[in-house]
Amino acid sequence: MKEAEVVCREIGCGAALKAHKKAWFGQGLGPIWKDDISCTGTETSLSECMPDLWGPSDCHHEDDVGVECAEIPEIRLANDLNHCSGRVEIYHEGIWGTICDDDWDLGDASVVCHYLGCGNALSAPQSAHFGAGSGRIWLDNVNCTGTENAISECPAKPWGENDCSHSEDASVVCGEVRLVNGPNRCSGTVEVYRNKQWGNICDNGWDIHDAQVVCREIECGYALTALGGEYYGQGSGTIWPDRIDCMGNETALRECSKSPHEDQSCDHKRDVRVNCSEPAKIRLVNGLNRCSGRVEVLHEEQWGTVCDDDWNIKNAQVVCRELGCGKAISAPQGAHFGAGSGRIWLDDVKCKGREPSLSNCKLGVWGSHNCDHDEDAGVVCSELAKIRLVNGLNRCSGRVEVLHEEKWGTVCDDDWNIKNAQVVCRELGCGKAISAPREAHFGEGSGRIWLDDVKCKGIEASLLDCNLRHWGEHNCNHEEDAGVVCSG
């Protein structure tokens, strides 16, 4: 029954009534992906239950399970990669339909997010931001205060009465993670939204990789520190019973692996906290992952697109470098990832391909263009970067970490010198090497120490082109983690 509760919660269908076995609703077809699922009943998604393993299974379709939930949800979100952002669709008279964006604002979005158990509303995109729906447009001129329990409780035009098309479909972006009690929204104690309540995370196993995911999810640049303790004050209420273990390349904390705490001594003195650098200034949306999609830039606290006039692979390379997404594969034009909405901030961007950030390229006046959104520029990057600098003042300084076998690890400082640092700075597009700090100058890492006795000539394009020992072979501890400071 606990597993059924999680299923009903995830799809927004109220409480679980029954958990059926033995193909109660008939046998399915194709692969059987999960077996031996065990939920506590508090999870927001079935993917959070253990084990985190997908097929094959030793079951047959005569063992297929089913669930009966209390009700069909009033609201769902469509056309995005997670269940907490997307185009708003509402159920009425047995048919799903959309909501027109006339008067659509953050108060309306807040009601949707709370109804779905998705935390706070971060934004209320208009103009079919997540793609145009089809069929009925059920509501128009919705005017919620933000305190209602459901959209149907908010004032609006009569059902089905509107003067809209699906190019005006309303959307929401909700946030399941926030930082509180800090000096700004990008620093503070971590809180996670589950089961329609906010709770804290214990510092057992918490590290910079976990913090990096938090910063990315709330669009606050990169992680500067990941600490436990009560620096920003103790929380109150629930402490979620999970140890979180992120690789650091996930787009949201819910994608990280979770396991029960072995340490049962957690209290609010051990609430985790994060300091992020600043809000991200660039992102890729509507792609298959965070390293592909339509290019959007932040200016005057508003996201907007880039016109594809003069858009080329050199521009794309700078975007991929800035996002830590490897090399540019292509620079699609013509709104390849869908037309954006709102402002078109940049046009006629001209990069040499070596710049660390799109803002360092030759740009016109912000907001000046002769384009519309069917000319929005896109980018496809190769993959996540294989090297990064963490715990420094910016992305161009910090402890050196490399990705191997899908795990981040550090580099030992034996033979570490300015030539090695120069290669790291070049690979990251961070200018020249200023120094090559040793002895965990930027704090001790955790987990694997992947490299030792690195010997670069200083002219290599990547640290992996240097003379290296076997991966994981070393005689070091994390007190010898190598660092780099680049010019920027």
GROMACS .gro file of C-alpha atoms in nm:
model
  488
    1MET     CA    1   0.000   0.000   0.000
    2LYS     CA    2   0.291   0.237   0.063
    3GLU     CA    3   0.404   0.198  -0.297
    4ALA     CA    4   0.049   0.274  -0.415
    5GLU     CA    5   0.047   0.592  -0.204
    6VAL     CA    6   0.359   0.712  -0.383
    7VAL     CA    7   0.211   0.637  -0.727
    8CYS     CA    8  -0.109   0.828  -0.649
    9ARG     CA    9   0.088   1.119  -0.507
   10GLU     CA   10   0.319   1.139  -0.810
   11ILE     CA   11   0.031   1.160  -1.058
   12GLY     CA   12  -0.172   1.394  -0.837
   13CYS     CA   13  -0.461   1.154  -0.783
   14GLY     CA   14  -0.523   1.191  -0.411
   15ALA     CA   15  -0.496   0.907  -0.163
   16ALA     CA   16  -0.437   0.544  -0.253
   17LEU     CA   17  -0.747   0.327  -0.214
   18LYS     CA   18  -0.615  -0.014  -0.317
   19ALA     CA   19  -0.293  -0.178  -0.430
   20HIS     CA   20  -0.379  -0.462  -0.669
   21LYS     CA   21  -0.159  -0.756  -0.763
   22LYS     CA   22  -0.173  -1.045  -1.011
   23ALA     CA   23  -0.262  -0.836  -1.318
   24TRP     CA   24  -0.592  -0.717  -1.169
   25PHE     CA   25  -0.634  -0.469  -1.459
   26GLY     CA   26  -0.508  -0.715  -1.720
   27GLN     CA   27  -0.161  -0.816  -1.829
   28GLY     CA   28   0.073  -0.563  -1.985
   29LEU     CA   29   0.308  -0.611  -2.279
   30GLY     CA   30   0.679  -0.557  -2.335
   31PRO     CA   31   0.956  -0.519  -2.075
   32ILE     CA   32   0.896  -0.537  -1.700
   33TRP     CA   33   1.116  -0.258  -1.568
   34LYS     CA   34   1.097  -0.277  -1.191
   35ASP     CA   35   1.093  -0.551  -0.933
   36ASP     CA   36   1.110  -0.563  -0.552
   37ILE     CA   37   1.017  -0.195  -0.506
   38SER     CA   38   1.006  -0.086  -0.143
   39CYS     CA   39   0.873   0.260  -0.054
   40THR     CA   40   0.833   0.421   0.287
   41GLY     CA   41   0.523   0.601   0.162
   42THR     CA   42   0.672   0.950   0.201
   43GLU     CA   43   0.844   0.969  -0.141
   44THR     CA   44   0.721   1.212  -0.407
   45SER     CA   45   0.806   0.979  -0.695
   46LEU     CA   46   0.835   0.602  -0.746
   47SER     CA   47   1.188   0.663  -0.876
   48GLU     CA   48   1.291   0.761  -0.521
   49CYS     CA   49   1.205   0.418  -0.382
   50MET     CA   50   1.468   0.147  -0.351
   51PRO     CA   51   1.615  -0.027  -0.537
   52ASP     CA   52   1.713   0.227  -0.803
   53LEU     CA   53   1.743  -0.043  -1.068
   54TRP     CA   54   1.558  -0.073  -1.398
   55GLY     CA   55   1.493  -0.418  -1.552
   56PRO     CA   56   1.534  -0.688  -1.644
   57SER     CA   57   1.307  -0.862  -1.395
   58ASP     CA   58   1.238  -1.225  -1.311
   59CYS     CA   59   0.861  -1.154  -1.308
   60HIS     CA   60   0.596  -1.229  -1.569
   61HIS     CA   61   0.306  -1.009  -1.677
   62GLU     CA   62   0.069  -1.223  -1.471
   63ASP     CA   63   0.240  -1.046  -1.176
   64ASP     CA   64   0.169  -0.690  -1.301
   65VAL     CA   65   0.059  -0.455  -1.024
   66GLY     CA   66  -0.216  -0.194  -1.030
   67VAL     CA   67  -0.336   0.098  -0.821
   68GLU     CA   68  -0.669   0.261  -0.742
   69CYS     CA   69  -0.646   0.625  -0.636
   70ALA     CA   70  -0.914   0.846  -0.485
   71GLU     CA   71  -0.967   1.085  -0.772
   72ILE     CA   72  -0.860   1.211  -1.111
   73PRO     CA   73  -0.642   1.519  -1.060
   74GLU     CA   74  -0.782   1.855  -1.153
   75ILE     CA   75  -0.448   1.979  -1.287
   76ARG     CA   76  -0.148   1.832  -1.468
   77LEU     CA   77   0.162   1.979  -1.630
   78ALA     CA   78   0.256   1.875  -1.983
   79ASN     CA   79   0.545   1.900  -2.223
   80ASP     CA   80   0.849   1.922  -1.993
   81LEU     CA   81   1.108   1.682  -1.852
   82ASN     CA   82   0.975   1.678  -1.495
   83HIS     CA   83   0.638   1.677  -1.320
   84CYS     CA   84   0.683   2.022  -1.163
   85SER     CA   85   0.702   2.246  -1.469
   86GLY     CA   86   0.516   2.259  -1.796
   87ARG     CA   87   0.200   2.367  -1.973
   88VAL     CA   88  -0.100   2.379  -1.737
   89GLU     CA   89  -0.385   2.147  -1.831
   90ILE     CA   90  -0.714   2.120  -1.638
   91TYR     CA   91  -0.972   1.839  -1.633
   92HIS     CA   92  -1.338   1.931  -1.688
   93GLU     CA   93  -1.637   1.733  -1.812
   94GLY     CA   94  -1.415   1.432  -1.874
   95ILE     CA   95  -1.180   1.623  -2.107
   96TRP     CA   96  -0.835   1.773  -2.055
   97GLY     CA   97  -0.788   2.129  -2.180
   98THR     CA   98  -0.557   2.426  -2.140
   99ILE     CA   99  -0.576   2.766  -1.967
  100CYS     CA  100  -0.537   3.097  -2.153
  101ASP     CA  101  -0.259   3.325  -2.029
  102ASP     CA  102  -0.472   3.640  -2.003
  103ASP     CA  103  -0.404   3.779  -1.650
  104TRP     CA  104  -0.190   3.470  -1.575
  105ASP     CA  105   0.062   3.552  -1.301
  106LEU     CA  106   0.261   3.416  -1.007
  107GLY     CA  107  -0.045   3.396  -0.781
  108ASP     CA  108  -0.213   3.159  -1.026
  109ALA     CA  109   0.107   2.957  -1.066
  110SER     CA  110   0.140   2.926  -0.685
  111VAL     CA  111  -0.199   2.755  -0.661
  112VAL     CA  112  -0.096   2.505  -0.930
  113CYS     CA  113   0.240   2.429  -0.766
  114HIS     CA  114   0.089   2.378  -0.420
  115TYR     CA  115  -0.191   2.162  -0.558
  116LEU     CA  116   0.064   1.933  -0.726
  117GLY     CA  117   0.292   1.921  -0.421
  118CYS     CA  118   0.569   2.094  -0.613
  119GLY     CA  119   0.674   2.369  -0.373
  120ASN     CA  120   0.687   2.737  -0.460
  121ALA     CA  121   0.609   2.891  -0.798
  122LEU     CA  122   0.927   3.025  -0.957
  123SER     CA  123   0.763   3.170  -1.268
  124ALA     CA  124   0.438   3.181  -1.464
  125PRO     CA  125   0.539   3.165  -1.833
  126GLN     CA  126   0.291   3.278  -2.094
  127SER     CA  127   0.263   3.245  -2.474
  128ALA     CA  128   0.279   2.862  -2.485
  129HIS     CA  129   0.625   2.859  -2.332
  130PHE     CA  130   0.618   2.476  -2.313
  131GLY     CA  131   0.451   2.432  -2.649
  132ALA     CA  132   0.094   2.480  -2.769
  133GLY     CA  133  -0.170   2.237  -2.646
  134SER     CA  134  -0.466   2.108  -2.843
  135GLY     CA  135  -0.839   2.062  -2.797
  136ARG     CA  136  -1.039   2.273  -2.552
  137ILE     CA  137  -0.923   2.593  -2.382
  138TRP     CA  138  -1.119   2.562  -2.061
  139LEU     CA  139  -1.034   2.877  -1.864
  140ASP     CA  140  -0.945   3.241  -1.930
  141ASN     CA  141  -0.878   3.546  -1.709
  142VAL     CA  142  -0.794   3.329  -1.407
  143ASN     CA  143  -0.736   3.554  -1.106
  144CYS     CA  144  -0.608   3.364  -0.801
  145THR     CA  145  -0.483   3.527  -0.481
  146GLY     CA  146  -0.239   3.238  -0.429
  147THR     CA  147  -0.414   3.104  -0.119
  148GLU     CA  148  -0.674   2.885  -0.294
  149ASN     CA  149  -0.651   2.505  -0.279
  150ALA     CA  150  -0.725   2.455  -0.650
  151ILE     CA  151  -0.752   2.658  -0.971
  152SER     CA  152  -1.125   2.580  -0.987
  153GLU     CA  153  -1.169   2.790  -0.670
  154CYS     CA  154  -1.023   3.101  -0.839
  155PRO     CA  155  -1.233   3.367  -1.017
  156ALA     CA  156  -1.234   3.319  -1.396
  157LYS     CA  157  -1.457   3.342  -1.701
  158PRO     CA  158  -1.716   3.065  -1.736
  159TRP     CA  159  -1.580   2.725  -1.843
  160GLY     CA  160  -1.498   2.718  -2.215
  161GLU     CA  161  -1.551   3.092  -2.266
  162ASN     CA  162  -1.238   3.262  -2.401
  163ASP     CA  163  -1.094   3.475  -2.681
  164CYS     CA  164  -0.765   3.286  -2.706
  165SER     CA  165  -0.572   3.041  -2.921
  166HIS     CA  166  -0.329   2.773  -2.806
  167SER     CA  167  -0.039   3.011  -2.872
  168GLU     CA  168  -0.153   3.173  -2.544
  169ASP     CA  169  -0.148   2.858  -2.328
  170ALA     CA  170  -0.039   2.926  -1.969
  171SER     CA  171   0.248   2.744  -1.796
  172VAL     CA  172   0.420   2.718  -1.457
  173VAL     CA  173   0.767   2.645  -1.327
  174CYS     CA  174   0.769   2.521  -0.967
  175GLY     CA  175   1.064   2.479  -0.732
  176GLU     CA  176   1.111   2.179  -0.500
  177VAL     CA  177   1.430   2.318  -0.347
  178ARG     CA  178   1.502   2.653  -0.182
  179LEU     CA  179   1.766   2.822   0.033
  180VAL     CA  180   1.638   3.008   0.339
  181ASN     CA  181   1.768   3.239   0.613
  182GLY     CA  182   2.071   3.348   0.408
  183PRO     CA  183   2.169   3.694   0.283
  184ASN     CA  184   2.004   3.631  -0.057
  185ARG     CA  185   1.813   3.361  -0.245
  186CYS     CA  186   2.140   3.199  -0.358
  187SER     CA  187   2.277   3.129  -0.006
  188GLY     CA  188   2.122   2.965   0.295
  189THR     CA  189   1.994   2.647   0.455
  190VAL     CA  190   1.864   2.387   0.210
  191GLU     CA  191   1.496   2.299   0.226
  192VAL     CA  192   1.324   2.037   0.008
  193TYR     CA  193   0.949   2.022  -0.060
  194ARG     CA  194   0.780   1.683  -0.020
  195ASN     CA  195   0.434   1.568   0.077
  196LYS     CA  196   0.319   1.932   0.070
  197GLN     CA  197   0.566   2.044   0.336
  198TRP     CA  198   0.919   2.183   0.351
  199GLY     CA  199   1.189   1.987   0.533
  200ASN     CA  200   1.564   1.992   0.592
  201ILE     CA  201   1.847   1.759   0.493
  202CYS     CA  202   2.105   1.618   0.734
  203ASP     CA  203   2.472   1.680   0.656
  204ASN     CA  204   2.560   1.307   0.653
  205GLY     CA  205   2.756   1.264   0.328
  206TRP     CA  206   2.672   1.615   0.203
  207ASP     CA  207   2.944   1.755  -0.026
  208ILE     CA  208   3.016   2.004  -0.303
  209HIS     CA  209   2.864   1.776  -0.570
  210ASP     CA  210   2.527   1.784  -0.393
  211ALA     CA  211   2.555   2.161  -0.350
  212GLN     CA  212   2.633   2.202  -0.721
  213VAL     CA  213   2.302   2.039  -0.812
  214VAL     CA  214   2.112   2.264  -0.572
  215CYS     CA  215   2.268   2.575  -0.725
  216ARG     CA  216   2.189   2.455  -1.076
  217GLU     CA  217   1.828   2.370  -0.987
  218ILE     CA  218   1.756   2.714  -0.841
  219GLU     CA  219   1.952   2.886  -1.122
  220CYS     CA  220   2.219   3.032  -0.895
  221GLY     CA  221   2.540   2.969  -1.086
  222TYR     CA  222   2.780   2.722  -0.925
  223ALA     CA  223   2.843   2.604  -0.570
  224LEU     CA  224   3.102   2.791  -0.365
  225THR     CA  225   3.061   2.596  -0.040
  226ALA     CA  226   2.868   2.297   0.093
  227LEU     CA  227   2.856   2.294   0.469
  228GLY     CA  228   2.668   2.146   0.761
  229GLY     CA  229   2.587   2.313   1.089
  230GLU     CA  230   2.365   2.604   1.185
  231TYR     CA  231   2.543   2.899   1.024
  232TYR     CA  232   2.214   3.029   0.885
  233GLY     CA  233   2.015   2.923   1.188
  234GLN     CA  234   1.849   2.596   1.276
  235GLY     CA  235   1.550   2.476   1.087
  236SER     CA  236   1.237   2.336   1.248
  237GLY     CA  237   1.000   2.057   1.165
  238THR     CA  238   1.078   1.764   0.938
  239ILE     CA  239   1.428   1.633   0.861
  240TRP     CA  240   1.397   1.410   0.554
  241PRO     CA  241   1.537   1.061   0.623
  242ASP     CA  242   1.756   1.038   0.313
  243ARG     CA  243   2.127   1.052   0.249
  244ILE     CA  244   2.164   1.225  -0.088
  245ASP     CA  245   2.452   1.134  -0.319
  246CYS     CA  246   2.483   1.341  -0.638
  247MET     CA  247   2.745   1.307  -0.911
  248GLY     CA  248   2.719   1.683  -0.963
  249ASN     CA  249   2.588   1.678  -1.322
  250GLU     CA  250   2.220   1.625  -1.239
  251THR     CA  251   1.973   1.903  -1.320
  252ALA     CA  252   1.771   1.859  -0.998
  253LEU     CA  253   1.821   1.713  -0.653
  254ARG     CA  254   1.542   1.461  -0.709
  255GLU     CA  255   1.756   1.296  -0.981
  256CYS     CA  256   2.034   1.210  -0.733
  257SER     CA  257   2.057   0.868  -0.571
  258LYS     CA  258   1.917   0.838  -0.221
  259SER     CA  259   1.962   0.588   0.059
  260PRO     CA  260   1.844   0.566   0.421
  261HIS     CA  261   2.066   0.737   0.679
  262GLU     CA  262   2.287   0.493   0.865
  263ASP     CA  263   2.355   0.773   1.113
  264GLN     CA  264   2.046   0.819   1.331
  265SER     CA  265   2.181   1.121   1.522
  266CYS     CA  266   2.061   1.391   1.282
  267ASP     CA  267   1.902   1.702   1.429
  268HIS     CA  268   1.865   2.059   1.310
  269LYS     CA  269   2.217   2.144   1.425
  270ARG     CA  270   2.325   1.939   1.125
  271ASP     CA  271   2.104   2.103   0.860
  272VAL     CA  272   2.299   2.145   0.535
  273ARG     CA  273   2.363   2.486   0.383
  274VAL     CA  274   2.489   2.604   0.047
  275ASN     CA  275   2.649   2.920  -0.088
  276CYS     CA  276   2.605   2.962  -0.463
  277SER     CA  277   2.790   3.212  -0.679
  278GLU     CA  278   2.510   3.408  -0.843
  279PRO     CA  279   2.208   3.352  -1.067
  280ALA     CA  280   2.300   3.178  -1.391
  281LYS     CA  281   2.310   3.415  -1.688
  282ILE     CA  282   2.259   3.156  -1.960
  283ARG     CA  283   2.067   2.832  -2.003
  284LEU     CA  284   1.951   2.583  -2.268
  285VAL     CA  285   1.582   2.491  -2.269
  286ASN     CA  286   1.352   2.245  -2.447
  287GLY     CA  287   1.639   2.008  -2.532
  288LEU     CA  288   1.697   1.648  -2.428
  289ASN     CA  289   1.911   1.755  -2.133
  290ARG     CA  290   2.068   2.066  -1.986
  291CYS     CA  291   2.342   2.056  -2.254
  292SER     CA  292   2.114   2.102  -2.555
  293GLY     CA  293   1.830   2.336  -2.635
  294ARG     CA  294   1.720   2.687  -2.716
  295VAL     CA  295   1.967   2.951  -2.592
  296GLU     CA  296   1.825   3.187  -2.331
  297VAL     CA  297   2.011   3.467  -2.150
  298LEU     CA  298   1.922   3.659  -1.835
  299HIS     CA  299   1.916   4.040  -1.852
  300GLU     CA  300   1.740   4.288  -1.626
  301GLU     CA  301   1.609   3.990  -1.426
  302GLN     CA  302   1.422   3.857  -1.730
  303TRP     CA  303   1.503   3.556  -1.949
  304GLY     CA  304   1.504   3.611  -2.324
  305THR     CA  305   1.626   3.441  -2.642
  306VAL     CA  306   1.908   3.500  -2.892
  307CYS     CA  307   1.837   3.563  -3.260
  308ASP     CA  308   2.008   3.326  -3.506
  309ASP     CA  309   2.150   3.599  -3.734
  310ASP     CA  310   2.523   3.514  -3.767
  311TRP     CA  311   2.476   3.227  -3.520
  312ASN     CA  312   2.749   2.966  -3.574
  313ILE     CA  313   2.955   2.689  -3.417
  314LYS     CA  314   3.199   2.936  -3.258
  315ASN     CA  315   2.915   3.101  -3.068
  316ALA     CA  316   2.786   2.758  -2.969
  317GLN     CA  317   3.132   2.658  -2.843
  318VAL     CA  318   3.133   2.950  -2.601
  319VAL     CA  319   2.788   2.856  -2.471
  320CYS     CA  320   2.896   2.494  -2.416
  321ARG     CA  321   3.211   2.606  -2.236
  322GLU     CA  322   3.022   2.847  -2.011
  323LEU     CA  323   2.776   2.573  -1.912
  324GLY     CA  324   3.045   2.308  -1.859
  325CYS     CA  325   2.893   2.095  -2.134
  326GLY     CA  326   3.196   1.987  -2.335
  327LYS     CA  327   3.234   2.075  -2.702
  328ALA     CA  328   2.977   2.221  -2.942
  329ILE     CA  329   2.834   1.968  -3.186
  330SER     CA  330   2.599   2.200  -3.370
  331ALA     CA  331   2.442   2.547  -3.365
  332PRO     CA  332   2.082   2.496  -3.482
  333GLN     CA  333   1.891   2.792  -3.618
  334GLY     CA  334   1.526   2.856  -3.703
  335ALA     CA  335   1.386   2.781  -3.355
  336HIS     CA  336   1.499   2.419  -3.382
  337PHE     CA  337   1.407   2.366  -3.015
  338GLY     CA  338   1.080   2.554  -3.039
  339ALA     CA  339   1.002   2.924  -3.039
  340GLY     CA  340   1.060   3.109  -2.715
  341SER     CA  341   0.847   3.386  -2.572
  342GLY     CA  342   0.900   3.731  -2.429
  343ARG     CA  343   1.211   3.933  -2.502
  344ILE     CA  344   1.469   3.866  -2.774
  345TRP     CA  345   1.776   4.000  -2.597
  346LEU     CA  346   2.062   3.949  -2.844
  347ASP     CA  347   2.119   3.954  -3.219
  348ASP     CA  348   2.427   3.933  -3.446
  349VAL     CA  349   2.642   3.769  -3.175
  350LYS     CA  350   3.003   3.731  -3.288
  351CYS     CA  351   3.235   3.505  -3.086
  352LYS     CA  352   3.587   3.391  -3.170
  353GLY     CA  353   3.517   3.063  -2.993
  354ARG     CA  354   3.776   3.110  -2.720
  355GLU     CA  355   3.577   3.332  -2.485
  356PRO     CA  356   3.482   3.194  -2.140
  357SER     CA  357   3.133   3.346  -2.158
  358LEU     CA  358   2.887   3.468  -2.421
  359SER     CA  359   2.897   3.809  -2.251
  360ASN     CA  360   3.265   3.835  -2.355
  361CYS     CA  361   3.175   3.810  -2.724
  362LYS     CA  362   3.098   4.104  -2.950
  363LEU     CA  363   2.735   4.189  -2.885
  364GLY     CA  364   2.494   4.450  -3.007
  365VAL     CA  365   2.271   4.660  -2.785
  366TRP     CA  366   2.061   4.443  -2.551
  367GLY     CA  367   1.708   4.416  -2.689
  368SER     CA  368   1.795   4.559  -3.032
  369HIS     CA  369   1.713   4.315  -3.316
  370ASN     CA  370   1.515   4.261  -3.636
  371CYS     CA  371   1.394   3.910  -3.550
  372ASP     CA  372   1.099   3.714  -3.421
  373HIS     CA  373   1.095   3.392  -3.220
  374ASP     CA  374   1.097   3.162  -3.522
  375GLU     CA  375   1.464   3.266  -3.550
  376ASP     CA  376   1.563   3.165  -3.196
  377ALA     CA  377   1.914   3.017  -3.178
  378GLY     CA  378   1.996   2.677  -3.032
  379VAL     CA  379   2.298   2.474  -2.923
  380VAL     CA  380   2.384   2.105  -2.897
  381CYS     CA  381   2.688   2.025  -2.682
  382SER     CA  382   2.876   1.697  -2.669
  383GLU     CA  383   2.849   1.609  -2.302
  384LEU     CA  384   2.923   1.724  -1.956
  385ALA     CA  385   3.276   1.854  -1.910
  386LYS     CA  386   3.534   1.605  -1.784
  387ILE     CA  387   3.703   1.860  -1.559
  388ARG     CA  388   3.590   2.133  -1.320
  389LEU     CA  389   3.716   2.363  -1.046
  390VAL     CA  390   3.522   2.369  -0.719
  391ASN     CA  391   3.523   2.566  -0.392
  392GLY     CA  392   3.695   2.867  -0.551
  393LEU     CA  393   3.578   3.225  -0.590
  394ASN     CA  394   3.444   3.156  -0.940
  395ARG     CA  395   3.435   2.882  -1.202
  396CYS     CA  396   3.797   2.963  -1.297
  397SER     CA  397   3.954   2.887  -0.960
  398GLY     CA  398   3.929   2.599  -0.717
  399ARG     CA  399   4.010   2.238  -0.643
  400VAL     CA  400   4.067   2.032  -0.959
  401GLU     CA  401   3.818   1.751  -1.012
  402VAL     CA  402   3.795   1.512  -1.307
  403LEU     CA  403   3.513   1.285  -1.420
  404HIS     CA  404   3.589   0.916  -1.472
  405GLU     CA  405   3.355   0.617  -1.474
  406GLU     CA  406   3.070   0.861  -1.407
  407LYS     CA  407   3.225   0.969  -1.075
  408TRP     CA  408   3.399   1.294  -0.990
  409GLY     CA  409   3.734   1.266  -0.812
  410THR     CA  410   4.035   1.481  -0.726
  411VAL     CA  411   4.393   1.507  -0.850
  412CYS     CA  412   4.690   1.453  -0.616
  413ASP     CA  413   4.942   1.740  -0.597
  414ASP     CA  414   5.254   1.523  -0.650
  415ASP     CA  415   5.444   1.698  -0.935
  416TRP     CA  416   5.161   1.951  -0.966
  417ASN     CA  417   5.289   2.272  -1.124
  418ILE     CA  418   5.203   2.578  -1.333
  419LYS     CA  419   5.226   2.384  -1.661
  420ASN     CA  420   4.956   2.145  -1.542
  421ALA     CA  421   4.748   2.441  -1.428
  422GLN     CA  422   4.787   2.608  -1.768
  423VAL     CA  423   4.633   2.306  -1.940
  424VAL     CA  424   4.339   2.308  -1.698
  425CYS     CA  425   4.279   2.681  -1.758
  426ARG     CA  426   4.296   2.632  -2.135
  427GLU     CA  427   4.055   2.339  -2.125
  428LEU     CA  428   3.802   2.541  -1.925
  429GLY     CA  429   3.839   2.853  -2.136
  430CYS     CA  430   3.962   3.043  -1.831
  431GLY     CA  431   4.261   3.232  -1.969
  432LYS     CA  432   4.611   3.190  -1.829
  433ALA     CA  433   4.721   3.005  -1.518
  434ILE     CA  434   4.811   3.236  -1.230
  435SER     CA  435   4.901   2.970  -0.976
  436ALA     CA  436   4.886   2.596  -0.903
  437PRO     CA  437   4.801   2.566  -0.531
  438ARG     CA  438   4.872   2.243  -0.353
  439GLU     CA  439   4.786   2.079  -0.019
  440ALA     CA  440   4.407   2.113  -0.051
  441HIS     CA  441   4.426   2.491  -0.073
  442PHE     CA  442   4.057   2.499  -0.172
  443GLY     CA  443   3.951   2.242   0.085
  444GLU     CA  444   3.970   1.865   0.088
  445GLY     CA  445   3.762   1.672  -0.161
  446SER     CA  446   3.589   1.342  -0.093
  447GLY     CA  447   3.556   1.010  -0.268
  448ARG     CA  448   3.802   0.894  -0.532
  449ILE     CA  449   4.148   1.039  -0.602
  450TRP     CA  450   4.163   0.972  -0.973
  451LEU     CA  451   4.503   1.105  -1.084
  452ASP     CA  452   4.855   1.140  -0.943
  453ASP     CA  453   5.194   1.247  -1.083
  454VAL     CA  454   5.035   1.441  -1.370
  455LYS     CA  455   5.303   1.569  -1.611
  456CYS     CA  456   5.197   1.828  -1.870
  457LYS     CA  457   5.416   2.026  -2.108
  458GLY     CA  458   5.172   2.315  -2.085
  459ILE     CA  459   5.071   2.305  -2.452
  460GLU     CA  460   4.813   2.026  -2.434
  461ALA     CA  461   4.446   2.096  -2.508
  462SER     CA  462   4.321   1.880  -2.221
  463LEU     CA  463   4.457   1.738  -1.897
  464LEU     CA  464   4.382   1.394  -2.040
  465ASP     CA  465   4.640   1.459  -2.312
  466CYS     CA  466   4.916   1.486  -2.049
  467ASN     CA  467   5.134   1.203  -1.919
  468LEU     CA  468   4.918   1.027  -1.655
  469ARG     CA  469   4.941   0.725  -1.429
  470HIS     CA  470   4.661   0.469  -1.431
  471TRP     CA  471   4.327   0.605  -1.317
  472GLY     CA  472   4.283   0.559  -0.941
  473GLU     CA  473   4.652   0.472  -0.884
  474HIS     CA  474   4.812   0.702  -0.622
  475ASN     CA  475   4.984   0.723  -0.284
  476CYS     CA  476   4.793   1.030  -0.160
  477ASN     CA  477   4.508   1.144   0.062
  478HIS     CA  478   4.274   1.439   0.020
  479GLU     CA  479   4.510   1.669   0.214
  480GLU     CA  480   4.712   1.670  -0.111
  481ASP     CA  481   4.431   1.771  -0.349
  482ALA     CA  482   4.557   1.996  -0.629
  483GLY     CA  483   4.409   2.335  -0.716
  484VAL     CA  484   4.424   2.597  -0.992
  485VAL     CA  485   4.376   2.973  -1.016
  486CYS     CA  486   4.318   3.105  -1.370
  487SER     CA  487   4.307   3.464  -1.491
  488GLY     CA  488   3.941   3.432  -1.578
   0.00000   0.00000   0.00000
